[in-house]
mmCIF file of C-alpha atoms in Angstrom:
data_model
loop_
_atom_site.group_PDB
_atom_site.id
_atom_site.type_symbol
_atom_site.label_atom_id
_atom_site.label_comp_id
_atom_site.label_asym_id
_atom_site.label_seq_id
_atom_site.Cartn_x
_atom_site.Cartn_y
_atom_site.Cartn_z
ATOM 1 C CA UNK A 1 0.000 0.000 0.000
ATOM 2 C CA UNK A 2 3.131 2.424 -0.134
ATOM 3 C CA UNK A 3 2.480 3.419 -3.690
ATOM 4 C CA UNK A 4 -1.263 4.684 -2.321
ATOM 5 C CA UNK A 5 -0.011 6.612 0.429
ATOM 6 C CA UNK A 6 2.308 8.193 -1.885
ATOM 7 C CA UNK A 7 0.026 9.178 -3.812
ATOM 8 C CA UNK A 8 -1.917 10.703 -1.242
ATOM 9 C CA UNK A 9 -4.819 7.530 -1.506
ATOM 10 C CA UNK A 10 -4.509 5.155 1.930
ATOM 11 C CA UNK A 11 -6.400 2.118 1.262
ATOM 12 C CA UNK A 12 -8.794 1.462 4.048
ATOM 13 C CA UNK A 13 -11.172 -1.263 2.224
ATOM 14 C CA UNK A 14 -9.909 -4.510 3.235
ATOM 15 C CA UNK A 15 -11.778 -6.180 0.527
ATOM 16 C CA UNK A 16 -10.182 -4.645 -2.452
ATOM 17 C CA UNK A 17 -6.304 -4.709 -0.707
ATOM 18 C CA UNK A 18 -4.665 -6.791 -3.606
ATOM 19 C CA UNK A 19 -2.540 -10.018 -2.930
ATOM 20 C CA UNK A 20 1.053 -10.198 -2.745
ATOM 21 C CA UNK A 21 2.415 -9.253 -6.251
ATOM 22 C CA UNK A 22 0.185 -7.648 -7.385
ATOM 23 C CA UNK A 23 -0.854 -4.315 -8.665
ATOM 24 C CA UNK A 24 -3.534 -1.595 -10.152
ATOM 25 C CA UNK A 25 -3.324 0.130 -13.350
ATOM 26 C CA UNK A 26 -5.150 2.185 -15.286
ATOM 27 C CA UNK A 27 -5.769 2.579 -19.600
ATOM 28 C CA UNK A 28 -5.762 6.006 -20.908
ATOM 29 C CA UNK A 29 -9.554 6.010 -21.030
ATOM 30 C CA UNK A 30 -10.202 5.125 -17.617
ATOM 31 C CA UNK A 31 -10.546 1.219 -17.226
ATOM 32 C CA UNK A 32 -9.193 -0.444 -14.288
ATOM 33 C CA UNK A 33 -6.685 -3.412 -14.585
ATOM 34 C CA UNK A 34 -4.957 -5.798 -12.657
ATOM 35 C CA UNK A 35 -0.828 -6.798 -13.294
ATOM 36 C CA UNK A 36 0.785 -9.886 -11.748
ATOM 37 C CA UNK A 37 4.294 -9.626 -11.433
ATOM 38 C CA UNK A 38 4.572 -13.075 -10.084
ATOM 39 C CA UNK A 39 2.671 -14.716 -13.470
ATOM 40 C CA UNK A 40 3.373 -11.480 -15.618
ATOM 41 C CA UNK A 41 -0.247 -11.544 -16.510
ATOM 42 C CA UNK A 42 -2.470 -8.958 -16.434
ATOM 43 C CA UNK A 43 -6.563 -9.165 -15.888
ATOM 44 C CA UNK A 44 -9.531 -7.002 -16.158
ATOM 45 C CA UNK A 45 -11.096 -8.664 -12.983
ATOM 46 C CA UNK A 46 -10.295 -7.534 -9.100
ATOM 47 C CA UNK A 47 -8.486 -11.024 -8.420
ATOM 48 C CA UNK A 48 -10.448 -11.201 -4.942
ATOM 49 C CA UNK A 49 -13.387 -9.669 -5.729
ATOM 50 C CA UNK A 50 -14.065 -10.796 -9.254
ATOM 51 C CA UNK A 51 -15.149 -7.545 -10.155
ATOM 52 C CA UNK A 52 -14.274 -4.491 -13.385
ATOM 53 C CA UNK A 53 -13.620 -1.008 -12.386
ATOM 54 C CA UNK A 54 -13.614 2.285 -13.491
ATOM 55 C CA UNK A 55 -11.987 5.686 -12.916
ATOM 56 C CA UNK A 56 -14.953 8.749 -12.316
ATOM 57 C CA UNK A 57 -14.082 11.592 -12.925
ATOM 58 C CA UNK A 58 -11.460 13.930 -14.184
ATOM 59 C CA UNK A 59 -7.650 14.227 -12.917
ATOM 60 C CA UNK A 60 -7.651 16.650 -9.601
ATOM 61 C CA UNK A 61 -6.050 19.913 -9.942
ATOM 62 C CA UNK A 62 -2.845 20.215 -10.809
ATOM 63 C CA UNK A 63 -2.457 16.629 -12.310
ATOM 64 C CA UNK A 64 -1.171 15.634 -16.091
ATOM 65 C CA UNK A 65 -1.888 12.026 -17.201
ATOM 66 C CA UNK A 66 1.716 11.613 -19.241
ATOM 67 C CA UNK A 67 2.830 8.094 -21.026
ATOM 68 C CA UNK A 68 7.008 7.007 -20.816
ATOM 69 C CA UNK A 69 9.107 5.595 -23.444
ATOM 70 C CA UNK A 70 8.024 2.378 -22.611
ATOM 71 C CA UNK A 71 3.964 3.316 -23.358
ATOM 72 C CA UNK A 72 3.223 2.924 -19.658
ATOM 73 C CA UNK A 73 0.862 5.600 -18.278
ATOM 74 C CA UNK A 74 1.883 7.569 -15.348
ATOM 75 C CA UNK A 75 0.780 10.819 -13.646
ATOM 76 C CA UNK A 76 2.273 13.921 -12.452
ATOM 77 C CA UNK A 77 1.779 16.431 -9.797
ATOM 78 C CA UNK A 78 2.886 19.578 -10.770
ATOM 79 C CA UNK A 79 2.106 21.183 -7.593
ATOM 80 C CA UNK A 80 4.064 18.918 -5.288
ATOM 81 C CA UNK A 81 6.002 17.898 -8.342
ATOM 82 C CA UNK A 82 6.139 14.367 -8.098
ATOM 83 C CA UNK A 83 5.247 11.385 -10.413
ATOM 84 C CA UNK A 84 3.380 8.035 -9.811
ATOM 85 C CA UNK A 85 2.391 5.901 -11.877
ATOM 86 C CA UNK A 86 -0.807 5.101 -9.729
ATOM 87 C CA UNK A 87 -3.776 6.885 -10.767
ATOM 88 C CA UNK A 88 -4.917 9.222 -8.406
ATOM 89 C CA UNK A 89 -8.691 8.753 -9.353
ATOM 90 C CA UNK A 90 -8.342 5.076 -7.863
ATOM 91 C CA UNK A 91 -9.872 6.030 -4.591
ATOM 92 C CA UNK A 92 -13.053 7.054 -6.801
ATOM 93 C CA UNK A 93 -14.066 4.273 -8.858
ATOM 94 C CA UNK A 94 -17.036 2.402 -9.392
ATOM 95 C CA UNK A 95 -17.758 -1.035 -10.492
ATOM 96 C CA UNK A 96 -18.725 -2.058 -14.233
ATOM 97 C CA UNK A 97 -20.534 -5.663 -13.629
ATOM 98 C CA UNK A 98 -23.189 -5.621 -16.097
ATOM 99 C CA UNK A 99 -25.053 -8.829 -16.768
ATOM 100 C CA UNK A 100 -22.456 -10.197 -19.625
ATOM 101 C CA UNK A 101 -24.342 -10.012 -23.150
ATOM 102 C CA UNK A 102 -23.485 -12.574 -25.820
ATOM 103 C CA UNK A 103 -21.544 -11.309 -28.577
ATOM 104 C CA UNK A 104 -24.364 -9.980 -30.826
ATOM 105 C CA UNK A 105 -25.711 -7.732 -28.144
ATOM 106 C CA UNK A 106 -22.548 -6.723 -27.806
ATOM 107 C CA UNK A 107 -21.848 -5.397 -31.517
ATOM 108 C CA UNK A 108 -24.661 -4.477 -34.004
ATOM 109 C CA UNK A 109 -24.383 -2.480 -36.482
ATOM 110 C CA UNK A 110 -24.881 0.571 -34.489
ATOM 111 C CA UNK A 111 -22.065 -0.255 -32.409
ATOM 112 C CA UNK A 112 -18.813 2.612 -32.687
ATOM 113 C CA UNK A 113 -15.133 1.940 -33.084
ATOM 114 C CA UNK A 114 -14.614 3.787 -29.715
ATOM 115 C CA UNK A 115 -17.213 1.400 -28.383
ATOM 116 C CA UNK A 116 -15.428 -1.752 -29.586
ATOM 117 C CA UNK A 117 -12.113 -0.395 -28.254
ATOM 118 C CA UNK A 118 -13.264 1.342 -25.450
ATOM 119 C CA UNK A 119 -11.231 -0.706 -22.388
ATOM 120 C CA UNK A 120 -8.800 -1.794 -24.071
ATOM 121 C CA UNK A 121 -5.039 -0.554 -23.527
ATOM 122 C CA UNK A 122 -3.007 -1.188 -27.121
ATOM 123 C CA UNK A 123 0.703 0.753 -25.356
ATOM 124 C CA UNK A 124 3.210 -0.782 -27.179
ATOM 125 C CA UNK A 125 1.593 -2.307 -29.788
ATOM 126 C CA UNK A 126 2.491 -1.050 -33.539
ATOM 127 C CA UNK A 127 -0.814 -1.548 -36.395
ATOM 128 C CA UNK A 128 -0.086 -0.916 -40.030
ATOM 129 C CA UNK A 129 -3.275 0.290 -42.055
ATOM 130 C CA UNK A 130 -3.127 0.944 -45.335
ATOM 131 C CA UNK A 131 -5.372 3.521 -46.953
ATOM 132 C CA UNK A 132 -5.467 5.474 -44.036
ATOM 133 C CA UNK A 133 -5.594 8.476 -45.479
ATOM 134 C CA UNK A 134 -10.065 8.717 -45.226
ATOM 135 C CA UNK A 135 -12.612 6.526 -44.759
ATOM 136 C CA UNK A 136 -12.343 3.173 -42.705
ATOM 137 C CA UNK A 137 -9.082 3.447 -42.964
ATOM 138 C CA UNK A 138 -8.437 6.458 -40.956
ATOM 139 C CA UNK A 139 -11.052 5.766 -38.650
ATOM 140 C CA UNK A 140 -9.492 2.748 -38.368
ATOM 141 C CA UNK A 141 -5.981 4.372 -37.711
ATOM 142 C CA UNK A 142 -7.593 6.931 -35.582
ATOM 143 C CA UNK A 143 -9.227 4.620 -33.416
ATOM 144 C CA UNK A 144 -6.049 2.574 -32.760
ATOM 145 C CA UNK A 145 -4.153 5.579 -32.040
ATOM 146 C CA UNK A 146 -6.757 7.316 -29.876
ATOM 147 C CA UNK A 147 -6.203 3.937 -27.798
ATOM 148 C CA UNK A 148 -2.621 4.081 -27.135
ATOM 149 C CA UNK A 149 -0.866 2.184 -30.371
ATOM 150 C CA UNK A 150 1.929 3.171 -32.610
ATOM 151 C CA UNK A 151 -0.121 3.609 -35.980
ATOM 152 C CA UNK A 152 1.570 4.111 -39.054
ATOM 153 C CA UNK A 153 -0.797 5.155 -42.294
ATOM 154 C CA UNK A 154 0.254 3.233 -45.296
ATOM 155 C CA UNK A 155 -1.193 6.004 -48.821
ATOM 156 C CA UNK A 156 -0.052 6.690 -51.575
ATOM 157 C CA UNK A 157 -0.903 10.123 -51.656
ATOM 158 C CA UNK A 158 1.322 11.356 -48.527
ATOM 159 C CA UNK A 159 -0.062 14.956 -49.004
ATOM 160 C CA UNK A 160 -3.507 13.827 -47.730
ATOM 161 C CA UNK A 161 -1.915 11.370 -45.838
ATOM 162 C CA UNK A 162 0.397 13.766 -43.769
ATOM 163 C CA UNK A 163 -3.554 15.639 -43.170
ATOM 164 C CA UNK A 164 -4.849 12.718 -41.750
ATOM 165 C CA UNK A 165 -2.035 12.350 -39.310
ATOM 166 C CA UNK A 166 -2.593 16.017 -38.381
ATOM 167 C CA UNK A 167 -6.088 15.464 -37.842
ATOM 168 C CA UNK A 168 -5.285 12.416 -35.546
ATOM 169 C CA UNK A 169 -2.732 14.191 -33.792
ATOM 170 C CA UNK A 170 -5.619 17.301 -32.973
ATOM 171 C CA UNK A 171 -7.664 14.817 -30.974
ATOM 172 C CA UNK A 172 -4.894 13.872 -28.768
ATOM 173 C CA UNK A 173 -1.116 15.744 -29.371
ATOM 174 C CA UNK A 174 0.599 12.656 -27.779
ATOM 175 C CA UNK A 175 -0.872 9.950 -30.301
ATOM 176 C CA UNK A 176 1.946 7.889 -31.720
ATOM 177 C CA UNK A 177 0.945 8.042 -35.882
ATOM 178 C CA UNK A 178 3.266 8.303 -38.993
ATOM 179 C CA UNK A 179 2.898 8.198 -42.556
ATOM 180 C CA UNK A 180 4.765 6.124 -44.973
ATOM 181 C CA UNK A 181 4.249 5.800 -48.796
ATOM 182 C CA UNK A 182 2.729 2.775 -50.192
ATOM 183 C CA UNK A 183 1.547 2.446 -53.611
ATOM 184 C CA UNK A 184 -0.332 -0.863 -54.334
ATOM 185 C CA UNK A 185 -0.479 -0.336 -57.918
ATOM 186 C CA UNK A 186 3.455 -0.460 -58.222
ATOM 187 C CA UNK A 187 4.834 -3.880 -56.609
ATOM 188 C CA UNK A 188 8.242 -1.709 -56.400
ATOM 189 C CA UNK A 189 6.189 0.365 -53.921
ATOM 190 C CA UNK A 190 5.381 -2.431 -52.055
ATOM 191 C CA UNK A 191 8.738 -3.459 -51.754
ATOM 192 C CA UNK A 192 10.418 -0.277 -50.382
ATOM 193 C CA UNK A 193 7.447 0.070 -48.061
ATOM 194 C CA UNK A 194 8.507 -3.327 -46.376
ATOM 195 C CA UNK A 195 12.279 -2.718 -46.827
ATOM 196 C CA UNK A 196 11.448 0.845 -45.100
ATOM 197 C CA UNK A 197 9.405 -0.579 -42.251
ATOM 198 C CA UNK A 198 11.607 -3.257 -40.807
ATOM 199 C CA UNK A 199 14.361 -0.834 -40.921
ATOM 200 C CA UNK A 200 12.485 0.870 -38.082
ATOM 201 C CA UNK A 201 13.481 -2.618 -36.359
ATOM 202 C CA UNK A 202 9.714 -2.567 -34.761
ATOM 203 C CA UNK A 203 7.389 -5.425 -34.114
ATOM 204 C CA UNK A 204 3.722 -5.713 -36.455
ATOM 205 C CA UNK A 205 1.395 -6.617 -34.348
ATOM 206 C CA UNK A 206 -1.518 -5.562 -36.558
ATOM 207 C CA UNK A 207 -1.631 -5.449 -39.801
ATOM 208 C CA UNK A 208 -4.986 -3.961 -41.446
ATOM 209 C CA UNK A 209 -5.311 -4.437 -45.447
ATOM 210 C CA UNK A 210 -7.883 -1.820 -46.162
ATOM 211 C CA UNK A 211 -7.585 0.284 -49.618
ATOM 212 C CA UNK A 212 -9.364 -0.358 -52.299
ATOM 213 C CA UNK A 213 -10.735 1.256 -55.513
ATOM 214 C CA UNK A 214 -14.042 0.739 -57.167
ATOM 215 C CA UNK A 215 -15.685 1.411 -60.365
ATOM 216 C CA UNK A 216 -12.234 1.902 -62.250
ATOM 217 C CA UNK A 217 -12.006 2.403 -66.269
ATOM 218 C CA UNK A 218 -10.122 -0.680 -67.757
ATOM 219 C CA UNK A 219 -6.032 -0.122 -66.929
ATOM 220 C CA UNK A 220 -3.088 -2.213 -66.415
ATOM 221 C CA UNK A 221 -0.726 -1.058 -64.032
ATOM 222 C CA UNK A 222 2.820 -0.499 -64.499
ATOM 223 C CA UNK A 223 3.517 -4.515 -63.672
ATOM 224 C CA UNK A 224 0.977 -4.946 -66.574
ATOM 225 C CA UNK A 225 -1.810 -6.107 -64.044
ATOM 226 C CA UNK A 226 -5.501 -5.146 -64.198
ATOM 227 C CA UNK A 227 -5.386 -1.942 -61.590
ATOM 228 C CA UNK A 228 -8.401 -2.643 -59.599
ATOM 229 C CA UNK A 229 -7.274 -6.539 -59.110
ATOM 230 C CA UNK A 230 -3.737 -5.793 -58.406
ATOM 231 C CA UNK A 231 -4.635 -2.899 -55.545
ATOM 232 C CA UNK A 232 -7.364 -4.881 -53.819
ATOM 233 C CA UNK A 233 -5.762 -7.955 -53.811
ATOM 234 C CA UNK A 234 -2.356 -8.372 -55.110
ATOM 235 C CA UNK A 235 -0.613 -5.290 -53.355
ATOM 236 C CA UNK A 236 -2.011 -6.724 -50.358
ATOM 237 C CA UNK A 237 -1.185 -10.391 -50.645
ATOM 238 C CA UNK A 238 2.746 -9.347 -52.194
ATOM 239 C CA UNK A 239 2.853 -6.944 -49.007
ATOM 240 C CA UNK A 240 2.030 -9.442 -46.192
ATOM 241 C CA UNK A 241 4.324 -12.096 -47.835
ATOM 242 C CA UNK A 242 6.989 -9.441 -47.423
ATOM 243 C CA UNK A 243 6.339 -8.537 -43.365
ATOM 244 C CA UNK A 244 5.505 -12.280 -42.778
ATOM 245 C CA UNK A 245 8.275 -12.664 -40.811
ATOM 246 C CA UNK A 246 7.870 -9.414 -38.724
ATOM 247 C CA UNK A 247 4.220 -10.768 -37.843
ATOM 248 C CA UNK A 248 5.300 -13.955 -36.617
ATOM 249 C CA UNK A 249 8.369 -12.664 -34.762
ATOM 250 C CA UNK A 250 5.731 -10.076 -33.004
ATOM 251 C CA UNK A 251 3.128 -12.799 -32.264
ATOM 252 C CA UNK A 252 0.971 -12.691 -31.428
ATOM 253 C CA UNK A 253 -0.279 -11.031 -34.403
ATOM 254 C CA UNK A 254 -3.004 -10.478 -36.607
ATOM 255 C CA UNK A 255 -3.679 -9.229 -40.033
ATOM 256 C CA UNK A 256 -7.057 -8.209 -41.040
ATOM 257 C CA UNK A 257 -8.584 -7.931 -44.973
ATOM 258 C CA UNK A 258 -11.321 -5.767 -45.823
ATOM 259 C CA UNK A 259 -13.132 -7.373 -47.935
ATOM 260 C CA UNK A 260 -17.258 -6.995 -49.049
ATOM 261 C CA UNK A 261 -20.291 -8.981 -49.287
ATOM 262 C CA UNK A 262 -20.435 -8.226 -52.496
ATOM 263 C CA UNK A 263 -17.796 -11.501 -52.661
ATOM 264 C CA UNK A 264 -20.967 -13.157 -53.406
ATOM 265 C CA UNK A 265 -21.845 -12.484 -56.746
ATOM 266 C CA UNK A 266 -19.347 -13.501 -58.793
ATOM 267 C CA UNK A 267 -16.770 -16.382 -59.312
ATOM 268 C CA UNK A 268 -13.436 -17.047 -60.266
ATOM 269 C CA UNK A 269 -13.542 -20.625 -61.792
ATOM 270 C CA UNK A 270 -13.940 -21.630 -65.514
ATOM 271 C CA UNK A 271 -17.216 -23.913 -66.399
ATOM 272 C CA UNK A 272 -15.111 -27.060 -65.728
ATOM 273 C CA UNK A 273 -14.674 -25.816 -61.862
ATOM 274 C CA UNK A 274 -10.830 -24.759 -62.391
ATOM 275 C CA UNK A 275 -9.478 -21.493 -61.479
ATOM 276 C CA UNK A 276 -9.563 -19.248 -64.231
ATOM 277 C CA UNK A 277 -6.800 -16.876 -64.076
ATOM 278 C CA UNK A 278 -8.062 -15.097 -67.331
ATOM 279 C CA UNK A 279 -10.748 -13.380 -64.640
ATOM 280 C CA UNK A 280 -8.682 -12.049 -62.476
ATOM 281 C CA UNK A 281 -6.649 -9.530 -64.797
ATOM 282 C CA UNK A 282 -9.114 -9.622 -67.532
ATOM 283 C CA UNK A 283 -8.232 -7.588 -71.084
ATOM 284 C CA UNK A 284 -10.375 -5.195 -71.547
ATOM 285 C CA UNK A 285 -12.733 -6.519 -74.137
ATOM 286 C CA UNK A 286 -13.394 -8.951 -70.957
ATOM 287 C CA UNK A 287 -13.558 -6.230 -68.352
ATOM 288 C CA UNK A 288 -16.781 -4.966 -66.204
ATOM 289 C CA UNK A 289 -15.720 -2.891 -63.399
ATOM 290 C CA UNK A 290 -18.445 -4.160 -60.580
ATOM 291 C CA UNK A 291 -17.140 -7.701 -61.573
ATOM 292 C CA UNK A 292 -13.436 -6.959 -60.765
ATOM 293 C CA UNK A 293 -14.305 -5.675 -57.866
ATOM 294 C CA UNK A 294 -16.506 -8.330 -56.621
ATOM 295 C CA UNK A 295 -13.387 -10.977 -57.762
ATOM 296 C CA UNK A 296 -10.875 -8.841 -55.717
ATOM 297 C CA UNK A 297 -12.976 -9.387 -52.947
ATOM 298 C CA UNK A 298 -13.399 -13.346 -53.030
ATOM 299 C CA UNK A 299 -9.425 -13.122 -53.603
ATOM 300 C CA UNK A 300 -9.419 -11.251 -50.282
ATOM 301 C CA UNK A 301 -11.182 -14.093 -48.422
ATOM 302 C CA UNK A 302 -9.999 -17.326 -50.186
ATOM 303 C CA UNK A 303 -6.375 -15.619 -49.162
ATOM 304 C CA UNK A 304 -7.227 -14.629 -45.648
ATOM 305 C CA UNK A 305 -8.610 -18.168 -44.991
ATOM 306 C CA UNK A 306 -5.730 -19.731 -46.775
ATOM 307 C CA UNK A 307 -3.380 -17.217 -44.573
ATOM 308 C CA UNK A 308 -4.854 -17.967 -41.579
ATOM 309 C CA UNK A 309 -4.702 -21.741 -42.025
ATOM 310 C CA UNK A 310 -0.364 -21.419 -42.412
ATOM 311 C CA UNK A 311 -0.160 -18.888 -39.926
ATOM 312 C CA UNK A 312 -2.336 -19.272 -36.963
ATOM 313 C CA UNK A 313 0.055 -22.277 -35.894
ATOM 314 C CA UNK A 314 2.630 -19.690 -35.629
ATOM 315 C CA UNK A 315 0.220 -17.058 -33.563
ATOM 316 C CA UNK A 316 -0.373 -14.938 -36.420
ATOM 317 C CA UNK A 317 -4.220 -14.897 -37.107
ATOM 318 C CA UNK A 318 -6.073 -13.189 -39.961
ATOM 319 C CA UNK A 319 -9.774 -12.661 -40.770
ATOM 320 C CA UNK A 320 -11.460 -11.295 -43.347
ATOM 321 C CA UNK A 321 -14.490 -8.987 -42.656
ATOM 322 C CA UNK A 322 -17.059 -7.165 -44.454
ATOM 323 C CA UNK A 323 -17.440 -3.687 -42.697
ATOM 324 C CA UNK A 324 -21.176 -3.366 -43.781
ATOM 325 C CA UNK A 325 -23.210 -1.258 -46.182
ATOM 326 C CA UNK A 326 -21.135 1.825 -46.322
ATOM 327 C CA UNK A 327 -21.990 4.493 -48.499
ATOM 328 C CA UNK A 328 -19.561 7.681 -46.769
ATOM 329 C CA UNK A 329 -16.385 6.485 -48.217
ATOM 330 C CA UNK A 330 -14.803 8.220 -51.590
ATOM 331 C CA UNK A 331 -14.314 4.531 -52.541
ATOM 332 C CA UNK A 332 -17.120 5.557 -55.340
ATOM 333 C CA UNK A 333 -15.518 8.571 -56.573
ATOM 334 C CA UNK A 334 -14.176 6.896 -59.827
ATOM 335 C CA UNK A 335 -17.493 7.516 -61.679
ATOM 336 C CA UNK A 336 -20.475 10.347 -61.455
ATOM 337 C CA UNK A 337 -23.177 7.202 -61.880
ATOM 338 C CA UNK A 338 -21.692 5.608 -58.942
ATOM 339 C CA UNK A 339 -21.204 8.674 -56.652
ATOM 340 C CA UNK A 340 -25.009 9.467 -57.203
ATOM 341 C CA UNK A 341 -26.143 6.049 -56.229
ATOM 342 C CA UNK A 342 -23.982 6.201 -53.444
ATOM 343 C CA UNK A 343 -25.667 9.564 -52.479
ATOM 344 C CA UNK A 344 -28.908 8.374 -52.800
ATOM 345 C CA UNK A 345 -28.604 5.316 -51.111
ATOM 346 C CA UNK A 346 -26.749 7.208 -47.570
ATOM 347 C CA UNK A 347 -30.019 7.543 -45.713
ATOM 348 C CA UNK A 348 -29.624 3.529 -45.339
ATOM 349 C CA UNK A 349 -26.609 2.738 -44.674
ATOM 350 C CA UNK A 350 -23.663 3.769 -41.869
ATOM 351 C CA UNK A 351 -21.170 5.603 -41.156
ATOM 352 C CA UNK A 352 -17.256 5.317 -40.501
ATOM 353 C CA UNK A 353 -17.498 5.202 -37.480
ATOM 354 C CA UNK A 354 -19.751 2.334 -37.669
ATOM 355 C CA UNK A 355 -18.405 0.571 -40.515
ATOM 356 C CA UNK A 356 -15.007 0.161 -38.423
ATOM 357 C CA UNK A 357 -16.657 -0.980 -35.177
ATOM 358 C CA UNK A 358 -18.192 -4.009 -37.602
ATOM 359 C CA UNK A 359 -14.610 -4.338 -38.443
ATOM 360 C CA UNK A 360 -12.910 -4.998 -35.625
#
């Protein structure tokens, strides 16, 4: 109980005194946790009591919440300048034992990014998104970042890119989020992005494949690939092959695809049930631009599954998901027919914000 007194908070509830080795902590947005030293294991539950706290309130007077080199969170008094890293709220808290929903109470479709995260501590932990630049992606960044990780925005265009980290950085100054250049369209790209990132000598403990384009005119890119099949799927798949072994050296790990429902309609077998790689990079006699895009997408799952099957041995998991109906994006902003359809349809669909919380 030294570290309370020191703090100015004496413990006098018997009940919640914490067993030898142990010790409180606190996220960055206000959730009570548990650390044993002993088992270097850390829990959400009081390990007497069984039950989850929270902080109420705001930081007294003369307090700054500050986070070390190490991403732990610790506090300062400036007026009797000192530092602890025990909250000084812990002598208010309040128990969080709801009645424990199943999963799809949990997360509909109304259901936030903040709200998926919210609890959850990610200091130390580095996620990769690319396409982070707008849309689910940045949310997606944001939301990570806003929660503690190291977040690095993989766009091609670092102009809007380097906006998007300013933006992030406006919600909270001490948010640890970069930009780096990645252009899916040129497998080149994709290789200096890797080489680039592991000379950072960091671990990858998330790695997010989001960008996409939609409702592209016929083009071949400058490895003489259909565009829209090599940025939704083949960028991807050529860049996790590259930071494989970062992922499994920093599991455990977990790369997720963004793929679509709209997987569904199409297929990418010939009549005889073979794999027909004519479809994938059609010519463009052969080319309609809602069919790529719906082939990208089963390439996004049959390679997640297929990824996940090699590499969950290894702690690196990977899932595919579909973020939902989402008509806010500038994914449609190849062609006027599709941006009004878009527009028209918004009324029924969801927001970022909601389309990442169905992705995580």
């Amino acid at each position: 109980m030294a570290a309370l007194r020191y703090a100015g908070l004496d413990d006098t509830d018997s009940e919640d005194e914490l067993p030898p080795g142990w010790e409180q902590r606190t996220t960055k947005d206000g959730w009570v946790y548990y650390a044993n030293h002993t088992e270097e294991k850390t829990q959400w539950e009081h390990p007497k009591t069984g039950k989850r706290k929270r902080i109420a309130g705001d930081l007294p007077y003369g307090w700054e919440q500050e986070t070390d080199e190490n991403g732990q969170v610790f506090f300062v008094d400036h007026i009797n300048k000192r530092t602890t890293y025990l909250d000084p709220r812990l002598a208010f808290t309040v128990d969080d034992n709801p009645t424990k929903p199943t999963a799809r109470q949990r997360y509909d479709g109304s259901t936030t990014a903040m709200e998926i995260l919210q609890g959850r501590d990610f200091s130390g932990k580095v996620v990769v998104v690319t396409g982070a630049n707008s849309g689910i992606g940045f949310e997606t960044a944001k939301s990570f970042a806003l929660h503690g990780a190291h977040v690095i925005l993989a766009c091609r265009n670092m102009t809007r890119a380097n906006e998007a980290v300013s933006r992030i950085l406006g919600e909270w100054h001490k948010a640890k989020v970069e930009a780096m250049t990645l252009d899916l369209a040129v497998l080149r790209s994709v290789q200096h992005f890797a080489q680039a990132f592991k000379a950072k000598n960091v671990s990858l403990h998330v790695l997010v494949c989001n960008a996409a384009v939609f409702a592209l005119p016929w083009s071949l890119t400058k490895d003489g690939l259909e565009t829209t099949f090599q940025v939704n799927h083949l960028g991807h798949f050529y860049l996790v092959q590259l930071l494989q072994d970062v992922l499994c050296r920093s599991a455990p790990a977990r790369v997720v695809v963004v793929s679509s429902e709209s997987h569904r309609f199409t297929d990418i077998n010939d009549s005889s049930g073979k794999l027909d790689f004519s479809r994938l990079s059609p010519s463009k006699n052969d080319y309609w631009a809602m069919l790529a895009y719906n082939r990208s997408k089963l390439c996004n799952i049959l390679f997640s599954n297929e990824l996940h099957r090699r590499l969950s041995p290894r702690g690196v998991t990977s899932n595919a998901v579909h973020p939902g109906n989402v008509m806010y994006s500038s994914i449609h902003r190849s062609w006027w027919v599709y941006t009004l359809l878009f527009t028209l349809a918004r009324p029924f669909t969801k927001s970022m914000v909601f389309a990442f919380g169905d992705a995580v």
